[in-house]
PDB file of C-alpha atoms in Angstrom:
ATOM      1  CA  MET A 570     -64.912 -14.397  43.772  1.00  0.00           C
ATOM      2  CA  LYS A 571     -65.173 -13.292  47.359  1.00  0.00           C
ATOM      3  CA  ASN A 572     -61.621 -13.850  48.640  1.00  0.00           C
ATOM      4  CA  VAL A 573     -58.017 -14.584  47.701  1.00  0.00           C
ATOM      5  CA  GLN A 574     -58.323 -18.289  48.435  1.00  0.00           C
ATOM      6  CA  ALA A 575     -61.114 -18.624  45.893  1.00  0.00           C
ATOM      7  CA  ALA A 576     -59.026 -16.738  43.328  1.00  0.00           C
ATOM      8  CA  ILE A 577     -56.056 -19.089  43.650  1.00  0.00           C
ATOM      9  CA  SER A 578     -58.163 -22.227  44.128  1.00  0.00           C
ATOM     10  CA  PRO A 579     -57.086 -23.800  40.773  1.00  0.00           C
ATOM     11  CA  LEU A 580     -53.463 -23.673  41.899  1.00  0.00           C
ATOM     12  CA  LEU A 581     -54.331 -25.060  45.335  1.00  0.00           C
ATOM     13  CA  ILE A 582     -56.224 -27.948  43.727  1.00  0.00           C
ATOM     14  CA  VAL A 583     -53.253 -28.800  41.500  1.00  0.00           C
ATOM     15  CA  LEU A 584     -50.949 -28.691  44.519  1.00  0.00           C
ATOM     16  CA  CYS A 585     -53.254 -31.009  46.458  1.00  0.00           C
ATOM     17  CA  LEU A 586     -53.234 -33.464  43.566  1.00  0.00           C
ATOM     18  CA  CYS A 587     -49.431 -33.277  43.575  1.00  0.00           C
ATOM     19  CA  GLY A 588     -49.334 -34.057  47.292  1.00  0.00           C
ATOM     20  CA  PHE A 589     -48.864 -30.522  48.619  1.00  0.00           C
ATOM     21  CA  GLY A 590     -51.828 -29.421  50.648  1.00  0.00           C
ATOM     22  CA  VAL A 591     -55.024 -30.414  52.383  1.00  0.00           C
ATOM     23  CA  PHE A 592     -58.152 -31.154  50.393  1.00  0.00           C
ATOM     24  CA  GLU A 593     -61.091 -28.894  51.216  1.00  0.00           C
ATOM     25  CA  TYR A 594     -64.666 -29.494  50.149  1.00  0.00           C
ATOM     26  CA  PRO A 595     -66.498 -27.266  50.562  1.00  0.00           C
ATOM     27  CA  GLN A 596     -64.106 -24.397  51.196  1.00  0.00           C
ATOM     28  CA  ASN A 597     -62.725 -24.051  54.745  1.00  0.00           C
ATOM     29  CA  GLN A 598     -63.726 -27.622  55.574  1.00  0.00           C
ATOM     30  CA  PRO A 599     -60.463 -29.588  55.331  1.00  0.00           C
ATOM     31  CA  LYS A 600     -60.444 -33.337  54.791  1.00  0.00           C
ATOM     32  CA  LEU A 601     -57.336 -34.004  56.846  1.00  0.00           C
ATOM     33  CA  TYR A 602     -57.346 -37.800  57.061  1.00  0.00           C
ATOM     34  CA  LEU A 603     -58.206 -38.208  53.398  1.00  0.00           C
ATOM     35  CA  SER A 604     -55.365 -35.848  52.491  1.00  0.00           C
ATOM     36  CA  ILE A 605     -52.873 -37.737  54.660  1.00  0.00           C
ATOM     37  CA  LEU A 606     -53.907 -41.058  53.124  1.00  0.00           C
ATOM     38  CA  TYR A 607     -53.645 -39.688  49.599  1.00  0.00           C
ATOM     39  CA  ILE A 608     -50.234 -38.124  50.213  1.00  0.00           C
ATOM     40  CA  LEU A 609     -48.806 -41.258  51.808  1.00  0.00           C
ATOM     41  CA  ILE A 610     -49.990 -43.452  48.953  1.00  0.00           C
ATOM     42  CA  SER A 611     -48.810 -41.076  46.222  1.00  0.00           C
ATOM     43  CA  TRP A 612     -45.372 -40.418  47.701  1.00  0.00           C
ATOM     44  CA  LEU A 613     -44.679 -44.031  48.668  1.00  0.00           C
ATOM     45  CA  LEU A 614     -45.718 -45.131  45.193  1.00  0.00           C
ATOM     46  CA  HIS A 615     -43.486 -42.512  43.604  1.00  0.00           C
ATOM     47  CA  ILE A 616     -40.478 -43.535  45.711  1.00  0.00           C
ATOM     48  CA  TYR A 617     -41.078 -47.192  44.864  1.00  0.00           C
ATOM     49  CA  LEU A 618     -41.270 -46.400  41.144  1.00  0.00           C
ATOM     50  CA  ILE A 619     -38.073 -44.350  41.369  1.00  0.00           C
ATOM     51  CA  ILE A 620     -36.238 -47.303  42.921  1.00  0.00           C
ATOM     52  CA  GLU A 621     -37.552 -49.704  40.282  1.00  0.00           C
ATOM     53  CA  THR A 622     -36.705 -47.230  37.521  1.00  0.00           C
ATOM     54  CA  ARG A 623     -33.149 -46.849  38.781  1.00  0.00           C
ATOM     55  CA  ILE A 624     -32.710 -50.628  38.809  1.00  0.00           C
ATOM     56  CA  TYR A 625     -34.165 -50.882  35.312  1.00  0.00           C
ATOM     57  CA  CYS A 626     -31.894 -48.143  33.953  1.00  0.00           C
ATOM     58  CA  GLN A 627     -28.835 -49.890  35.340  1.00  0.00           C
ATOM     59  CA  THR A 628     -29.489 -52.767  32.929  1.00  0.00           C
ATOM     60  CA  PHE A 629     -28.724 -50.288  30.136  1.00  0.00           C
ATOM     61  CA  LYS A 630     -25.777 -48.834  32.090  1.00  0.00           C
ATOM     62  CA  ILE A 631     -27.654 -45.576  32.647  1.00  0.00           C
ATOM     63  CA  ASP A 632     -26.952 -43.890  35.966  1.00  0.00           C
ATOM     64  CA  LEU A 633     -29.713 -41.522  37.019  1.00  0.00           C
ATOM     65  CA  ASP A 634     -28.686 -38.144  38.340  1.00  0.00           C
ATOM     66  CA  MET A 635     -28.491 -37.639  42.109  1.00  0.00           C
ATOM     67  CA  SER A 636     -30.707 -34.593  41.668  1.00  0.00           C
ATOM     68  CA  ILE A 637     -33.666 -36.990  41.599  1.00  0.00           C
ATOM     69  CA  GLU A 638     -33.102 -37.891  45.242  1.00  0.00           C
ATOM     70  CA  THR A 639     -32.586 -34.218  46.036  1.00  0.00           C
ATOM     71  CA  ASN A 640     -35.897 -33.305  44.419  1.00  0.00           C
ATOM     72  CA  ILE A 641     -37.667 -36.092  46.298  1.00  0.00           C
ATOM     73  CA  ILE A 642     -36.225 -34.953  49.623  1.00  0.00           C
ATOM     74  CA  SER A 643     -37.195 -31.366  48.818  1.00  0.00           C
ATOM     75  CA  GLY A 644     -40.684 -32.496  47.885  1.00  0.00           C
ATOM     76  CA  VAL A 645     -41.130 -34.403  51.140  1.00  0.00           C
ATOM     77  CA  LEU A 646     -39.928 -31.388  53.127  1.00  0.00           C
ATOM     78  CA  TYR A 647     -42.306 -29.127  51.203  1.00  0.00           C
ATOM     79  CA  MET A 648     -45.143 -31.523  51.959  1.00  0.00           C
ATOM     80  CA  LEU A 649     -44.373 -31.565  55.694  1.00  0.00           C
ATOM     81  CA  LEU A 650     -44.069 -27.782  55.830  1.00  0.00           C
ATOM     82  CA  THR A 651     -47.343 -27.421  53.956  1.00  0.00           C
ATOM     83  CA  PHE A 652     -49.153 -29.540  56.519  1.00  0.00           C
ATOM     84  CA  TYR A 653     -47.506 -27.798  59.447  1.00  0.00           C
ATOM     85  CA  TYR A 654     -48.211 -24.271  58.221  1.00  0.00           C
ATOM     86  CA  ASP A 655     -51.512 -24.951  56.476  1.00  0.00           C
ATOM     87  CA  LYS A 656     -53.626 -23.172  59.094  1.00  0.00           C
ATOM     88  CA  LYS A 657     -51.268 -20.187  59.241  1.00  0.00           C
ATOM     89  CA  PHE A 658     -51.258 -20.007  55.457  1.00  0.00           C
ATOM     90  CA  LYS A 659     -55.062 -19.893  55.351  1.00  0.00           C
ATOM     91  CA  ASP A 660     -55.047 -17.213  58.071  1.00  0.00           C
ATOM     92  CA  CYS A 661     -52.678 -15.125  55.959  1.00  0.00           C
ATOM     93  CA  LEU A 662     -55.017 -15.459  52.986  1.00  0.00           C
ATOM     94  CA  ASN A 663     -57.943 -14.319  55.143  1.00  0.00           C
ATOM     95  CA  ARG A 664     -55.981 -11.304  56.378  1.00  0.00           C
ATOM     96  CA  LEU A 665     -55.028 -10.440  52.831  1.00  0.00           C
ATOM     97  CA  THR A 666     -58.715 -10.563  51.927  1.00  0.00           C
ATOM     98  CA  ILE A 667     -59.479  -8.089  54.730  1.00  0.00           C
ATOM     99  CA  VAL A 668     -56.761  -5.762  53.436  1.00  0.00           C
ATOM    100  CA  ASN A 669     -58.232  -5.981  49.935  1.00  0.00           C
ATOM    101  CA  GLU A 670     -61.694  -5.102  51.229  1.00  0.00           C
ATOM    102  CA  THR A 671     -60.234  -2.058  52.991  1.00  0.00           C
ATOM    103  CA  LEU A 672     -58.388  -0.969  49.864  1.00  0.00           C
ATOM    104  CA  GLU A 673     -61.556  -1.411  47.838  1.00  0.00           C
ATOM    105  CA  LYS A 674     -63.262   1.192  50.030  1.00  0.00           C
ATOM    106  CA  LEU A 675     -60.466   3.582  49.076  1.00  0.00           C
ATOM    107  CA  GLY A 676     -60.985   2.934  45.381  1.00  0.00           C
ATOM    108  CA  THR A 677     -58.489   0.124  44.731  1.00  0.00           C
ATOM    109  CA  PRO A 678     -59.945  -2.922  42.938  1.00  0.00           C
ATOM    110  CA  LYS A 679     -59.343  -6.374  44.366  1.00  0.00           C
ATOM    111  CA  ASN A 680     -58.241  -7.772  40.977  1.00  0.00           C
ATOM    112  CA  TYR A 681     -59.345 -11.296  41.872  1.00  0.00           C
ATOM    113  CA  MET A 682     -60.314 -12.074  38.285  1.00  0.00           C
ATOM    114  CA  LYS A 683     -56.912 -10.888  37.076  1.00  0.00           C
ATOM    115  CA  LEU A 684     -55.227 -13.072  39.685  1.00  0.00           C
ATOM    116  CA  ARG A 685     -57.361 -16.055  38.630  1.00  0.00           C
ATOM    117  CA  LYS A 686     -56.407 -15.557  34.966  1.00  0.00           C
ATOM    118  CA  GLN A 687     -52.728 -15.356  35.900  1.00  0.00           C
ATOM    119  CA  ILE A 688     -53.055 -18.600  37.860  1.00  0.00           C
ATOM    120  CA  ILE A 689     -54.758 -20.363  34.951  1.00  0.00           C
ATOM    121  CA  TRP A 690     -52.125 -19.214  32.454  1.00  0.00           C
ATOM    122  CA  LEU A 691     -49.424 -20.242  34.906  1.00  0.00           C
ATOM    123  CA  ILE A 692     -50.866 -23.739  35.157  1.00  0.00           C
ATOM    124  CA  ILE A 693     -51.178 -23.973  31.366  1.00  0.00           C
ATOM    125  CA  GLY A 694     -47.560 -22.890  30.942  1.00  0.00           C
ATOM    126  CA  TRP A 695     -46.495 -25.409  33.572  1.00  0.00           C
ATOM    127  CA  ILE A 696     -48.301 -28.234  31.753  1.00  0.00           C
ATOM    128  CA  VAL A 697     -46.775 -27.214  28.415  1.00  0.00           C
ATOM    129  CA  SER A 698     -43.287 -27.130  29.940  1.00  0.00           C
ATOM    130  CA  ILE A 699     -43.864 -30.602  31.395  1.00  0.00           C
ATOM    131  CA  PHE A 700     -44.883 -31.868  27.967  1.00  0.00           C
ATOM    132  CA  PHE A 701     -41.795 -30.547  26.178  1.00  0.00           C
ATOM    133  CA  MET A 702     -39.408 -31.503  28.964  1.00  0.00           C
ATOM    134  CA  ASN A 703     -40.716 -35.062  28.993  1.00  0.00           C
ATOM    135  CA  ILE A 704     -40.408 -35.253  25.206  1.00  0.00           C
ATOM    136  CA  ILE A 705     -36.745 -34.257  25.412  1.00  0.00           C
ATOM    137  CA  SER A 706     -36.093 -36.710  28.237  1.00  0.00           C
ATOM    138  CA  SER A 707     -37.922 -39.490  26.394  1.00  0.00           C
ATOM    139  CA  LEU A 708     -35.780 -38.951  23.309  1.00  0.00           C
ATOM    140  CA  TRP A 709     -32.628 -39.096  25.427  1.00  0.00           C
ATOM    141  CA  PHE A 710     -33.657 -42.348  27.105  1.00  0.00           C
ATOM    142  CA  PHE A 711     -34.815 -43.765  23.774  1.00  0.00           C
ATOM    143  CA  ILE A 712     -31.386 -43.114  22.255  1.00  0.00           C
ATOM    144  CA  HIS A 713     -29.553 -44.720  25.177  1.00  0.00           C
ATOM    145  CA  MET A 714     -31.909 -47.686  25.454  1.00  0.00           C
ATOM    146  CA  SER A 715     -32.839 -50.366  23.017  1.00  0.00           C
ATOM    147  CA  ARG A 716     -34.762 -49.070  20.001  1.00  0.00           C
ATOM    148  CA  SER A 717     -37.752 -51.200  20.991  1.00  0.00           C
ATOM    149  CA  GLN A 718     -38.050 -49.496  24.386  1.00  0.00           C
ATOM    150  CA  ILE A 719     -39.938 -46.359  23.334  1.00  0.00           C
ATOM    151  CA  VAL A 720     -42.739 -46.980  25.852  1.00  0.00           C
ATOM    152  CA  MET A 721     -40.253 -47.543  28.661  1.00  0.00           C
ATOM    153  CA  ALA A 722     -38.344 -44.422  27.629  1.00  0.00           C
ATOM    154  CA  ILE A 723     -41.514 -42.359  28.039  1.00  0.00           C
ATOM    155  CA  TYR A 724     -42.284 -44.074  31.344  1.00  0.00           C
ATOM    156  CA  VAL A 725     -38.795 -43.439  32.736  1.00  0.00           C
ATOM    157  CA  SER A 726     -38.887 -39.773  31.736  1.00  0.00           C
ATOM    158  CA  LEU A 727     -42.250 -39.313  33.468  1.00  0.00           C
ATOM    159  CA  ILE A 728     -41.047 -40.932  36.686  1.00  0.00           C
ATOM    160  CA  VAL A 729     -37.677 -39.199  36.743  1.00  0.00           C
ATOM    161  CA  ASN A 730     -39.054 -35.703  36.087  1.00  0.00           C
ATOM    162  CA  HIS A 731     -42.121 -35.965  38.320  1.00  0.00           C
ATOM    163  CA  SER A 732     -40.563 -34.656  41.537  1.00  0.00           C
ATOM    164  CA  TYR A 733     -38.950 -31.764  39.676  1.00  0.00           C
ATOM    165  CA  HIS A 734     -42.253 -30.715  38.107  1.00  0.00           C
ATOM    166  CA  ILE A 735     -44.220 -30.729  41.346  1.00  0.00           C
ATOM    167  CA  ASN A 736     -41.497 -28.773  43.145  1.00  0.00           C
ATOM    168  CA  VAL A 737     -41.714 -26.126  40.436  1.00  0.00           C
ATOM    169  CA  ILE A 738     -45.480 -25.685  40.797  1.00  0.00           C
ATOM    170  CA  TYR A 739     -45.038 -25.464  44.574  1.00  0.00           C
ATOM    171  CA  ASP A 740     -42.567 -22.602  44.114  1.00  0.00           C
ATOM    172  CA  PHE A 741     -44.974 -20.913  41.709  1.00  0.00           C
ATOM    173  CA  LYS A 742     -47.560 -20.677  44.484  1.00  0.00           C
ATOM    174  CA  TYR A 743     -45.427 -18.391  46.622  1.00  0.00           C
ATOM    175  CA  MET A 744     -44.071 -16.464  43.657  1.00  0.00           C
ATOM    176  CA  THR A 745     -47.617 -15.640  42.556  1.00  0.00           C
ATOM    177  CA  LEU A 746     -48.760 -14.630  46.033  1.00  0.00           C
ATOM    178  CA  LEU A 747     -45.679 -12.485  46.648  1.00  0.00           C
ATOM    179  CA  ARG A 748     -46.237 -10.715  43.357  1.00  0.00           C
ATOM    180  CA  TYR A 749     -49.886 -10.090  44.207  1.00  0.00           C
ATOM    181  CA  VAL A 750     -49.060  -8.823  47.708  1.00  0.00           C
ATOM    182  CA  GLY A 751     -46.393  -6.553  46.241  1.00  0.00           C
ATOM    183  CA  THR A 752     -48.942  -5.106  43.821  1.00  0.00           C
ATOM    184  CA  GLN A 753     -51.380  -4.401  46.645  1.00  0.00           C
ATOM    185  CA  PHE A 754     -48.675  -2.690  48.697  1.00  0.00           C
ATOM    186  CA  GLU A 755     -47.916  -0.495  45.707  1.00  0.00           C
ATOM    187  CA  HIS A 756     -51.540   0.625  45.818  1.00  0.00           C
ATOM    188  CA  VAL A 757     -51.164   1.384  49.531  1.00  0.00           C
ATOM    189  CA  ASN A 758     -48.071   3.475  48.815  1.00  0.00           C
ATOM    190  CA  GLN A 759     -49.941   5.362  46.114  1.00  0.00           C
ATOM    191  CA  HIS A 760     -52.736   6.199  48.558  1.00  0.00           C
ATOM    192  CA  ILE A 761     -50.223   7.416  51.140  1.00  0.00           C
ATOM    193  CA  GLN A 762     -48.423   9.543  48.545  1.00  0.00           C
ATOM    194  CA  LYS A 763     -51.701  11.111  47.447  1.00  0.00           C
ATOM    195  CA  LEU A 764     -52.600  11.896  51.047  1.00  0.00           C
ATOM    196  CA  THR A 765     -49.156  13.398  51.632  1.00  0.00           C
ATOM    197  CA  GLU A 766     -49.442  15.627  48.569  1.00  0.00           C
ATOM    198  CA  LEU A 767     -52.957  16.654  49.574  1.00  0.00           C
ATOM    199  CA  LYS A 768     -51.815  17.566  53.057  1.00  0.00           C
ATOM    200  CA  LYS A 769     -48.881  19.603  51.715  1.00  0.00           C
ATOM    201  CA  ARG A 770     -51.171  21.546  49.395  1.00  0.00           C
ATOM    202  CA  GLN A 771     -53.592  22.210  52.237  1.00  0.00           C
ATOM    203  CA  VAL A 772     -50.802  23.479  54.484  1.00  0.00           C
ATOM    204  CA  ARG A 773     -49.418  25.774  51.775  1.00  0.00           C
ATOM    205  CA  HIS A 774     -52.886  27.065  51.013  1.00  0.00           C
ATOM    206  CA  ALA A 775     -53.602  27.690  54.689  1.00  0.00           C
ATOM    207  CA  TRP A 776     -50.376  29.629  55.164  1.00  0.00           C
ATOM    208  CA  ALA A 777     -51.038  31.659  52.036  1.00  0.00           C
ATOM    209  CA  THR A 778     -54.528  32.717  53.013  1.00  0.00           C
ATOM    210  CA  SER A 779     -54.258  32.717  56.835  1.00  0.00           C
ATOM    211  CA  THR A 780     -58.003  33.008  57.209  1.00  0.00           C
ATOM    212  CA  SER A 781     -60.069  31.256  59.809  1.00  0.00           C
ATOM    213  CA  PRO A 782     -62.586  29.545  57.494  1.00  0.00           C
ATOM    214  CA  LEU A 783     -59.813  28.123  55.368  1.00  0.00           C
ATOM    215  CA  MET A 784     -57.946  26.998  58.437  1.00  0.00           C
ATOM    216  CA  ASN A 785     -61.056  25.182  59.573  1.00  0.00           C
ATOM    217  CA  ARG A 786     -61.304  23.467  56.202  1.00  0.00           C
ATOM    218  CA  HIS A 787     -57.629  22.578  56.454  1.00  0.00           C
ATOM    219  CA  MET A 788     -58.173  21.000  59.855  1.00  0.00           C
ATOM    220  CA  ALA A 789     -61.160  19.077  58.522  1.00  0.00           C
ATOM    221  CA  GLY A 790     -59.114  17.844  55.568  1.00  0.00           C
ATOM    222  CA  ALA A 791     -56.273  16.845  57.861  1.00  0.00           C
ATOM    223  CA  GLU A 792     -58.712  14.937  60.044  1.00  0.00           C
ATOM    224  CA  THR A 793     -60.029  13.104  56.977  1.00  0.00           C
ATOM    225  CA  SER A 794     -56.482  12.236  55.935  1.00  0.00           C
ATOM    226  CA  LYS A 795     -55.775  10.845  59.388  1.00  0.00           C
ATOM    227  CA  ARG A 796     -58.850   8.643  59.174  1.00  0.00           C
ATOM    228  CA  ILE A 797     -57.814   7.267  55.790  1.00  0.00           C
ATOM    229  CA  ILE A 798     -54.285   6.597  57.048  1.00  0.00           C
ATOM    230  CA  CYS A 799     -55.758   4.747  60.027  1.00  0.00           C
ATOM    231  CA  ILE A 800     -57.776   2.615  57.615  1.00  0.00           C
ATOM    232  CA  LEU A 801     -54.640   1.819  55.619  1.00  0.00           C
ATOM    233  CA  MET A 802     -52.782   0.866  58.779  1.00  0.00           C
TER     234      MET A 802
END
């Protein structure tokens, strides 16, 4: 994998399917109009199904929680923000890739494969949590509905929990990236600490010997340290 965007591409694909993001095929070639059409259809359909589900549940005297509307509003806001900041988000990923390439020259691995594995396990865990949460919700609706309404109980649980699930995976995107960026900054701090310790040892050694050749080597080492710090900056 050559960059951060490729490493997190499974998560970006899932988010696009959930209505958060712009489809790209191939990479860096966004399909804007197709994405807008898909998002409009998916969200309008979801809102329509929520309204019909609420009406259906009222026949069994089941009042759906107001958190459903809150999750829908949050999802729509997330979708709008994703479209508005999509270009800036991709620019940030490109800059992070440049930082990783610089750190690689200093001996720090990019860890793209590790990031990809974390993303895949995150998606698997998300799917498993959806499965169990929908089972619990289906059982609750099945108990409060007619015993012959098992299919409708599953349907209602899927519709009701949908907005919550997609909001969770959207939050996971930024949590994963923040964790990865934090890890890379830790590597930067380690490089700076090593350079600081090296410079201190060189200064102590130069003062102890006070010889011209060693002073020249100290100056050369200090110059090298400055160059590395400039690279890190």
